[in-house]
mmCIF file of C-alpha atoms and ligand atoms in Angstrom:
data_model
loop_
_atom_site.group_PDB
_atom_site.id
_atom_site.type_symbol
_atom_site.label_atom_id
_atom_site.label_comp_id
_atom_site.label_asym_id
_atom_site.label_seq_id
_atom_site.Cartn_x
_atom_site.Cartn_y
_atom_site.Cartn_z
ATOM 1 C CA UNK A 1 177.121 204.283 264.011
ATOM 2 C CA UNK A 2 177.397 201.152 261.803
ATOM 3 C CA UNK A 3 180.194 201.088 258.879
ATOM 4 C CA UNK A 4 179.117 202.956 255.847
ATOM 5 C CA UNK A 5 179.755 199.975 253.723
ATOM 6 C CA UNK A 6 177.726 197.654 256.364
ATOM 7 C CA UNK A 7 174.501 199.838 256.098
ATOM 8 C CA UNK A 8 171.427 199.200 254.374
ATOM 9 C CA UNK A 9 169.858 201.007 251.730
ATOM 10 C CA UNK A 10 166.614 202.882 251.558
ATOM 11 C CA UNK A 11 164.710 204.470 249.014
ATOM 12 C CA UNK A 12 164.265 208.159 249.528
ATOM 13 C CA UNK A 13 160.234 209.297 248.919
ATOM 14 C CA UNK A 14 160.186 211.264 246.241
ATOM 15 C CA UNK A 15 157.912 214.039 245.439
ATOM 16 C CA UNK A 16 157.321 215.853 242.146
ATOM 17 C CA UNK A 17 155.381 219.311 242.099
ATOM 18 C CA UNK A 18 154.004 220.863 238.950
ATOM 19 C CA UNK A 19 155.510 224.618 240.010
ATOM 20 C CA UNK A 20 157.997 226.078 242.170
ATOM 21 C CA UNK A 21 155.222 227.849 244.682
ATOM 22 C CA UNK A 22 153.677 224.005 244.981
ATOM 23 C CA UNK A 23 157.029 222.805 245.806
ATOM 24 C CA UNK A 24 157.662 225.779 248.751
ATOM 25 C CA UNK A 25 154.395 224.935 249.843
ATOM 26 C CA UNK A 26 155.177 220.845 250.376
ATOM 27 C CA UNK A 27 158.190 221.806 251.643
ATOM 28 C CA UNK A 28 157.133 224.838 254.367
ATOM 29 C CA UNK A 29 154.157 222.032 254.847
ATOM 30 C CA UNK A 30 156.669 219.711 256.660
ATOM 31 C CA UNK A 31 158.729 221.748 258.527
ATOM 32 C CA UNK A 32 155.593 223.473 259.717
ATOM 33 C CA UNK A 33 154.253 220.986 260.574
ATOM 34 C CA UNK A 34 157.191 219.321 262.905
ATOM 35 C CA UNK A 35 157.271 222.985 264.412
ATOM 36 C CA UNK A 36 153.792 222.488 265.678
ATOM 37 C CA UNK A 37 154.297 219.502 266.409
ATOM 38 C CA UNK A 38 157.666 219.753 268.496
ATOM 39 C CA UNK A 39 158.396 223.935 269.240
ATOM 40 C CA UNK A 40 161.359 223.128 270.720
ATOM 41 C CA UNK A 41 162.611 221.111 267.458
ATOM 42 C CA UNK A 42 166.359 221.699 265.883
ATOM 43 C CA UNK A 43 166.510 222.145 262.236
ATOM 44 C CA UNK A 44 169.273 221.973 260.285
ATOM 45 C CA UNK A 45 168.921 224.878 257.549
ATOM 46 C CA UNK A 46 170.558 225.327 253.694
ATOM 47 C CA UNK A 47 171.477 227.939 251.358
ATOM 48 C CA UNK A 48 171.162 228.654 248.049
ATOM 49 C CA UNK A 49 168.322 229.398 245.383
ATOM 50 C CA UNK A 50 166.703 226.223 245.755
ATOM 51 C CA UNK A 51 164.915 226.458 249.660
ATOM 52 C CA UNK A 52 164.083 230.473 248.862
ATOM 53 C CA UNK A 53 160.597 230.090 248.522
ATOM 54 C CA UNK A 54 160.387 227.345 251.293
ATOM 55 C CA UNK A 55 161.781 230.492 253.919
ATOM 56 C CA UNK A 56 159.130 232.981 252.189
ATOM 57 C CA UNK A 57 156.633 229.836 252.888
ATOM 58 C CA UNK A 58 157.192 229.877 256.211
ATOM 59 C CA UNK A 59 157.843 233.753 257.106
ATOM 60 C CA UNK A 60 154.236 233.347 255.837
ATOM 61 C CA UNK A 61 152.985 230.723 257.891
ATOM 62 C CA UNK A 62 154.653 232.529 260.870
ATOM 63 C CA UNK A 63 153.147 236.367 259.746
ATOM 64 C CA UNK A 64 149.377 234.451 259.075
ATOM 65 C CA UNK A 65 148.762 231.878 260.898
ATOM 66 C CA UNK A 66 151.391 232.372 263.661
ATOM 67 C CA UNK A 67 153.824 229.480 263.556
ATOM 68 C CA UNK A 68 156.184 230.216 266.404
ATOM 69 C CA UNK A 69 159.849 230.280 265.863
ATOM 70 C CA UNK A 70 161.030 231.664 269.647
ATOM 71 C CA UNK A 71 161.948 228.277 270.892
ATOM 72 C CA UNK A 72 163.324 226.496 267.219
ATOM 73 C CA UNK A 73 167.209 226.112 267.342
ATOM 74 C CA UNK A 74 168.584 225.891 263.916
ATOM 75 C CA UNK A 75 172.342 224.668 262.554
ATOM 76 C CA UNK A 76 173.021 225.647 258.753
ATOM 77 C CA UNK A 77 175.158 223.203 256.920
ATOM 78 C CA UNK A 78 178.242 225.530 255.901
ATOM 79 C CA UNK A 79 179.757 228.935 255.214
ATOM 80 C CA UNK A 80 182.383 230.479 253.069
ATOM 81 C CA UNK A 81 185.755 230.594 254.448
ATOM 82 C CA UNK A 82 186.635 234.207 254.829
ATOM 83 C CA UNK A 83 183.081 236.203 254.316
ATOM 84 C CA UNK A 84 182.065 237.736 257.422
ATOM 85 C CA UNK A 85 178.155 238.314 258.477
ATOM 86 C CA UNK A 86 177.421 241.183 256.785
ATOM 87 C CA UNK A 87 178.603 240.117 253.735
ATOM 88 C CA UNK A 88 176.033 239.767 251.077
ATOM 89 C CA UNK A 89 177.423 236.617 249.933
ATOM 90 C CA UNK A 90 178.067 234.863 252.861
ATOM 91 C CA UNK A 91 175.032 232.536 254.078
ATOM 92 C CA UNK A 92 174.273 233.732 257.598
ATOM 93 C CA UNK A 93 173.493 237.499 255.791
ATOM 94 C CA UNK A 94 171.642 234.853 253.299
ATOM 95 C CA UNK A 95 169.515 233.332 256.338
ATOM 96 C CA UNK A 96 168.965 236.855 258.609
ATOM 97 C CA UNK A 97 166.886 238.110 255.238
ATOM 98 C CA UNK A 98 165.468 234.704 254.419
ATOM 99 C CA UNK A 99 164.721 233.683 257.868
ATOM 100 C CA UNK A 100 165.741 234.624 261.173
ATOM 101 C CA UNK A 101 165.240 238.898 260.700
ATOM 102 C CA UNK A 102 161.492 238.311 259.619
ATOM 103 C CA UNK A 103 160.414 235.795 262.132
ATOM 104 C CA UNK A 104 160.853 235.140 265.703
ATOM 105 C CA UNK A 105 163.523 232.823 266.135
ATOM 106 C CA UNK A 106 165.490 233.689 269.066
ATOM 107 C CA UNK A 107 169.323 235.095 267.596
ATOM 108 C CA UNK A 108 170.967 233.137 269.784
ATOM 109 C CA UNK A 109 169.698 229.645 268.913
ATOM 110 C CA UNK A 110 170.545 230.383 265.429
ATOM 111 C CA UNK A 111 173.909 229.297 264.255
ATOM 112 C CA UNK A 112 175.942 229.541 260.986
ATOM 113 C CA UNK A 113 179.493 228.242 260.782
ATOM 114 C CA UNK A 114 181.599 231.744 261.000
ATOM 115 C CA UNK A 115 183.960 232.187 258.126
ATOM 116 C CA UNK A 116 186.183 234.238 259.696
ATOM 117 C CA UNK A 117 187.288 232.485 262.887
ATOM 118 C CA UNK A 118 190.942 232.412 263.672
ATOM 119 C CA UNK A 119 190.864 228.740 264.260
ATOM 120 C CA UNK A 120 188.831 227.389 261.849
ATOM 121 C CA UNK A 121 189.572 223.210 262.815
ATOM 122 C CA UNK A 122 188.561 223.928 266.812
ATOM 123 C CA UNK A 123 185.434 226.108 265.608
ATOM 124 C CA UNK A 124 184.563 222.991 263.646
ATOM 125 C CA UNK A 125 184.484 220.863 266.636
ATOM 126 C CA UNK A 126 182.572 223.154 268.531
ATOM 127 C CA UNK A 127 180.027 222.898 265.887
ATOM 128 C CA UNK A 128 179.717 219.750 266.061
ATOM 129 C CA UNK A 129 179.429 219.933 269.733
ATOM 130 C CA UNK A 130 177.139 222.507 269.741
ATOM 131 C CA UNK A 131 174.754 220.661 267.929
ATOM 132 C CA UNK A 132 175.224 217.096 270.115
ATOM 133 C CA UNK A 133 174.463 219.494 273.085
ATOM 134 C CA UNK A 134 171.382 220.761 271.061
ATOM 135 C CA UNK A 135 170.414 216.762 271.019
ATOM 136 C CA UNK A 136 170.963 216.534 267.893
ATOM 137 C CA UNK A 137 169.072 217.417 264.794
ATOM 138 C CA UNK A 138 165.142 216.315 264.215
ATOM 139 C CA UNK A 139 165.298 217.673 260.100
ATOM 140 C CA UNK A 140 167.450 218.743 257.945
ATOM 141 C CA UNK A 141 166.813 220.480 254.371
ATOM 142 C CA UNK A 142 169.420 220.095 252.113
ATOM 143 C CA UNK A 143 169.793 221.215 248.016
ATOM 144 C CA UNK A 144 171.972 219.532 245.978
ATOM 145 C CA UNK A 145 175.283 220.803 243.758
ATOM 146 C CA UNK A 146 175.193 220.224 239.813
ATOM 147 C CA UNK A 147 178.312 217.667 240.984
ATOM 148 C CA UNK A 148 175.822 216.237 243.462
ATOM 149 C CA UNK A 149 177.429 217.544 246.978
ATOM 150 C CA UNK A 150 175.290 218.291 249.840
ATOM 151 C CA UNK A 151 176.261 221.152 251.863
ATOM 152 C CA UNK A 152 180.077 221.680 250.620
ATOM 153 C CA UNK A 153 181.173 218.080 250.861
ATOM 154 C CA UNK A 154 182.142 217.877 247.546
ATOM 155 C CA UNK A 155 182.955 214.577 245.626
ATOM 156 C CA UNK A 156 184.868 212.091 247.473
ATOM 157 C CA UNK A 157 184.290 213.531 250.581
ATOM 158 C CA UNK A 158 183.737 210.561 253.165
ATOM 159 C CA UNK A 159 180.554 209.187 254.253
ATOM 160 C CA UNK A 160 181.908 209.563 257.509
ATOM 161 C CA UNK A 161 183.444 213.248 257.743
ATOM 162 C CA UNK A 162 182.178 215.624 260.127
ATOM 163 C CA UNK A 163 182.192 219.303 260.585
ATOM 164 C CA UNK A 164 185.181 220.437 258.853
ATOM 165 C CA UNK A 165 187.343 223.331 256.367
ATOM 166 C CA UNK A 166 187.301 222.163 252.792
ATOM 167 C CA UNK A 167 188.160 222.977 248.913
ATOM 168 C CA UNK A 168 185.585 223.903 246.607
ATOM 169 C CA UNK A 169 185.858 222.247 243.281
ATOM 170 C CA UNK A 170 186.243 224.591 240.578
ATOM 171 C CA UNK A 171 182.787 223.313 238.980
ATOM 172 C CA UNK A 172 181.227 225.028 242.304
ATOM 173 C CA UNK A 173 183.265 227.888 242.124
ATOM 174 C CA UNK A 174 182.076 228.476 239.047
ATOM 175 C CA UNK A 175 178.498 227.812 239.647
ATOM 176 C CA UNK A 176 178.484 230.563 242.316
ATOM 177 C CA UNK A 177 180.710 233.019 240.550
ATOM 178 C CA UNK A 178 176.854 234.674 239.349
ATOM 179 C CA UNK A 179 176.337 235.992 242.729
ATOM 180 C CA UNK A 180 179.976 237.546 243.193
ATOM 181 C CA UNK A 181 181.652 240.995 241.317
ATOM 182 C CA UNK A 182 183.476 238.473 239.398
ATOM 183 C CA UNK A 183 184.849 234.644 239.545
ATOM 184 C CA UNK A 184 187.762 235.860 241.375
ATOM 185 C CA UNK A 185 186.517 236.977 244.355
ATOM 186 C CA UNK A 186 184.173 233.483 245.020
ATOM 187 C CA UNK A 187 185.742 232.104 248.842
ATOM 188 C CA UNK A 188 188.310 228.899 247.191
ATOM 189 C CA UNK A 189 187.257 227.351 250.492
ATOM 190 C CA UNK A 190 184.334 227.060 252.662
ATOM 191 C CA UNK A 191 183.174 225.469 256.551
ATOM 192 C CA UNK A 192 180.827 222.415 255.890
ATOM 193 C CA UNK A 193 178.963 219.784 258.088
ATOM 194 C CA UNK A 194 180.470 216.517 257.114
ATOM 195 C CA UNK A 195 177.967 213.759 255.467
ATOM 196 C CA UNK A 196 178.041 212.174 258.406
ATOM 197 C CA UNK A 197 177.236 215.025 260.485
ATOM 198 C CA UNK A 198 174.311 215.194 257.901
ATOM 199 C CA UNK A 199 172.899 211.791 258.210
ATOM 200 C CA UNK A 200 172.668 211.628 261.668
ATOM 201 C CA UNK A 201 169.690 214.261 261.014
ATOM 202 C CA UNK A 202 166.395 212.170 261.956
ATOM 203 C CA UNK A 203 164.686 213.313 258.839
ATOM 204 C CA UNK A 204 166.100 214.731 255.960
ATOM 205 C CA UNK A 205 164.335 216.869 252.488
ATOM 206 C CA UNK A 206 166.145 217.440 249.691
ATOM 207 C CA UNK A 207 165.258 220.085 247.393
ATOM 208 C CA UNK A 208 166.420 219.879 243.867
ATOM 209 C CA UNK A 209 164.896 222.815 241.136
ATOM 210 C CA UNK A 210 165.744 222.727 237.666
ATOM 211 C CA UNK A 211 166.970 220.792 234.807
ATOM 212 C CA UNK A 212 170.760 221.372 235.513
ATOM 213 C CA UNK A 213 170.254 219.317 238.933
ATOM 214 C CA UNK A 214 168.574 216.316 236.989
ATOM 215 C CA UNK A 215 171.921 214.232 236.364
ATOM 216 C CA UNK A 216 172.924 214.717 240.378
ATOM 217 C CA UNK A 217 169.140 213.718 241.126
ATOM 218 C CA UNK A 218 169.527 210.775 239.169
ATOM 219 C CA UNK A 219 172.582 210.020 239.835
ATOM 220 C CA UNK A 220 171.643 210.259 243.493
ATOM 221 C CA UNK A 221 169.052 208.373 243.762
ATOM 222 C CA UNK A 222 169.087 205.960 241.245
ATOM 223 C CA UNK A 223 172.934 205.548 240.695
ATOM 224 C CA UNK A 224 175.507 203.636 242.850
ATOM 225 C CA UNK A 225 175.665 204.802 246.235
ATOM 226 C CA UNK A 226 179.091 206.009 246.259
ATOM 227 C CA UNK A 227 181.511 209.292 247.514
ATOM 228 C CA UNK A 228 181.477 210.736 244.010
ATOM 229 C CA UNK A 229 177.828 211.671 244.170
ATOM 230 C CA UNK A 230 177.934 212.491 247.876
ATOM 231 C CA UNK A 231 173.899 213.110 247.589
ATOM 232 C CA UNK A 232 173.902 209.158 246.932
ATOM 233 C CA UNK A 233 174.930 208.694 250.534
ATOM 234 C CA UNK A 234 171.241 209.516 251.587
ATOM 235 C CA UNK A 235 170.273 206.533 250.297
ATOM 236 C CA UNK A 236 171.667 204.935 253.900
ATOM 237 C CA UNK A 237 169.280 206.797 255.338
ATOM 238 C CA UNK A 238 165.855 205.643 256.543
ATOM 239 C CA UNK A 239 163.935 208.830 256.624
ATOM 240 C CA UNK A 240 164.394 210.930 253.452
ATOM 241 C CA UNK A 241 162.350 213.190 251.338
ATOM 242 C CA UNK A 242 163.083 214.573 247.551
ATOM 243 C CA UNK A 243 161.122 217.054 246.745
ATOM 244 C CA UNK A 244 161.829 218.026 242.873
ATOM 245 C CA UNK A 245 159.976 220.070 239.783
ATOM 246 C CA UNK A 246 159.683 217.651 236.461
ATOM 247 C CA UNK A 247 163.103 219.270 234.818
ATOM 248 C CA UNK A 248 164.827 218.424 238.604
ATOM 249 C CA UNK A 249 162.888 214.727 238.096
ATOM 250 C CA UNK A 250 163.230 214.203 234.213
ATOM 251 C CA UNK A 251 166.251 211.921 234.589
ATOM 252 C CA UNK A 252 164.255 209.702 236.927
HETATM 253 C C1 LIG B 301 175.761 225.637 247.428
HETATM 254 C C2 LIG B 301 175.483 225.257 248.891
HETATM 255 C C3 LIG B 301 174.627 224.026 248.983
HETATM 256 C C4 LIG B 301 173.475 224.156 248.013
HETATM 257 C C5 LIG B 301 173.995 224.123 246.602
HETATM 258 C C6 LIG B 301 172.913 224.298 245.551
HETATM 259 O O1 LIG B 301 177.041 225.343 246.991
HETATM 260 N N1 LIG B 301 176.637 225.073 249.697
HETATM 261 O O2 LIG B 301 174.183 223.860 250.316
HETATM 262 O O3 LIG B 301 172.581 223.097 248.196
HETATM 263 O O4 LIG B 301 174.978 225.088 246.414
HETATM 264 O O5 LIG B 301 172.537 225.635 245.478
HETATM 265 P P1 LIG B 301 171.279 226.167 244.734
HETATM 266 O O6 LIG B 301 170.122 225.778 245.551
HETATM 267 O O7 LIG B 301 171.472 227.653 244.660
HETATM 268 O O8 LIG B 301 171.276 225.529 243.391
#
């Protein structure tokens, strides 16, 4: 792949939806739509509040009107260092409730970074190969942190990193803390996709809810494409979608 620095710039599409259902909808639109259109497609899958009602969306399309999961293989962007499956908190538990348990995606083309391997660096690099051997991924969805990382690559990750262990900066520590006992028992470290692993996704949607994501939105997609807004990277990216509510868009 060309230089970071050497690549041109794009503008992302951006689309702005009056409610959160509106937005699930646009968003389960598109993916349902390249399922149909390819059944044998690889997504790349998130976490977090913001795709929720894009996974209720399509459990829906897939209970209704029969959208077939059995031959999708999906790769989810990261995990929490030390959380094992059935943990509540970690994100495969996340995506077997969201996703996988209520359609029907075959288990084994489903895969989540695992937390609790004993070599964390060579599970990373079977990641990655597992998803070159997959042929890489057709679309990604991504959310975006208040600090504007995508996945866990926090700021200053590089452009270039791949599948790898990393810190999490206390500013996302502390904006998961909410879903743990307490502040102290949020995972200090976490198994990411790198942002280049990311933009060598075909397509890409970004999902960005809420007025405390407007400065990363803005700052992604209107400020200098730079490691300290890691979302900015995107912008080196031909084929990418933001899909945001008005307090997600209002610094635009
Ligand atoms: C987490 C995840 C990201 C997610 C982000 C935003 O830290 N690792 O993949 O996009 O936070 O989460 P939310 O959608 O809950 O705001």
């Amino acid at each position: 792949m060309m230089p970071f620095l050497d690549r041109p710039l794009h503008h992302p599409k951006i689309v702005v939806k009056d409610t959160v259902q509106q937005l699930a909808q646009h968003v389960a639109g598109i993916f349902a739509e390249a399922i149909t259109d390819n059944p044998s497609i690889v997504l790349g899958l998130a976490t977090g509040q913001s795709p929720v009602g894009t996974y209720q969306e399509l459990v829906d399309w897939h209970r209704r009107r029969g959208l077939d999961f059995s031959r999708v293989t999906s790769f989810n962007l990261d995990e929490y260092v030390g959380l094992a499956a059935d943990h509540p908190q970690s994100f495969r538990y996340f995506m077997q409730q969201q996703l996988f348990d209520p359609t029907n995606i075959d288990p084994d083309r489903t895969h989540v970074p695992d937390g609790t391997h004993d070599d964390l660096s060579e599970h990373a690099r079977q990641y990655e190969r597992a998803i070159e051997r997959a042929g890489g991924i057709d679309l990604q969805l991504l959310g975006i942190g208040t600090n504007g990382h995508i996945g866990f690559n926090e700021p200053g990750s590089p452009p270039e990193s791949r599948t790898r262990v990393i810190s999490l900066s206390e500013q996302t520590i502390a904006a998961n803390a909410p879903y743990f006992p307490s502040i102290h028992q949020v995972p200090r470290r976490a198994i990411t996709m790198g942002i280049g692993t990311i933009l060598e996704a075909r397509q890409i949607v970004m999902i960005a809810l809420g007025s405390n994501k407007a400065a990363a939105v803005a700052e992604a997609v209107a400020g200098p494409v730079s490691p300290s807004c890691p979302a900015s990277c995107l912008r080196t990216h031909a084929n990418v979608t933001v899909v945001l509510d008005h307090e997600a868009a209002a610094g635009l």
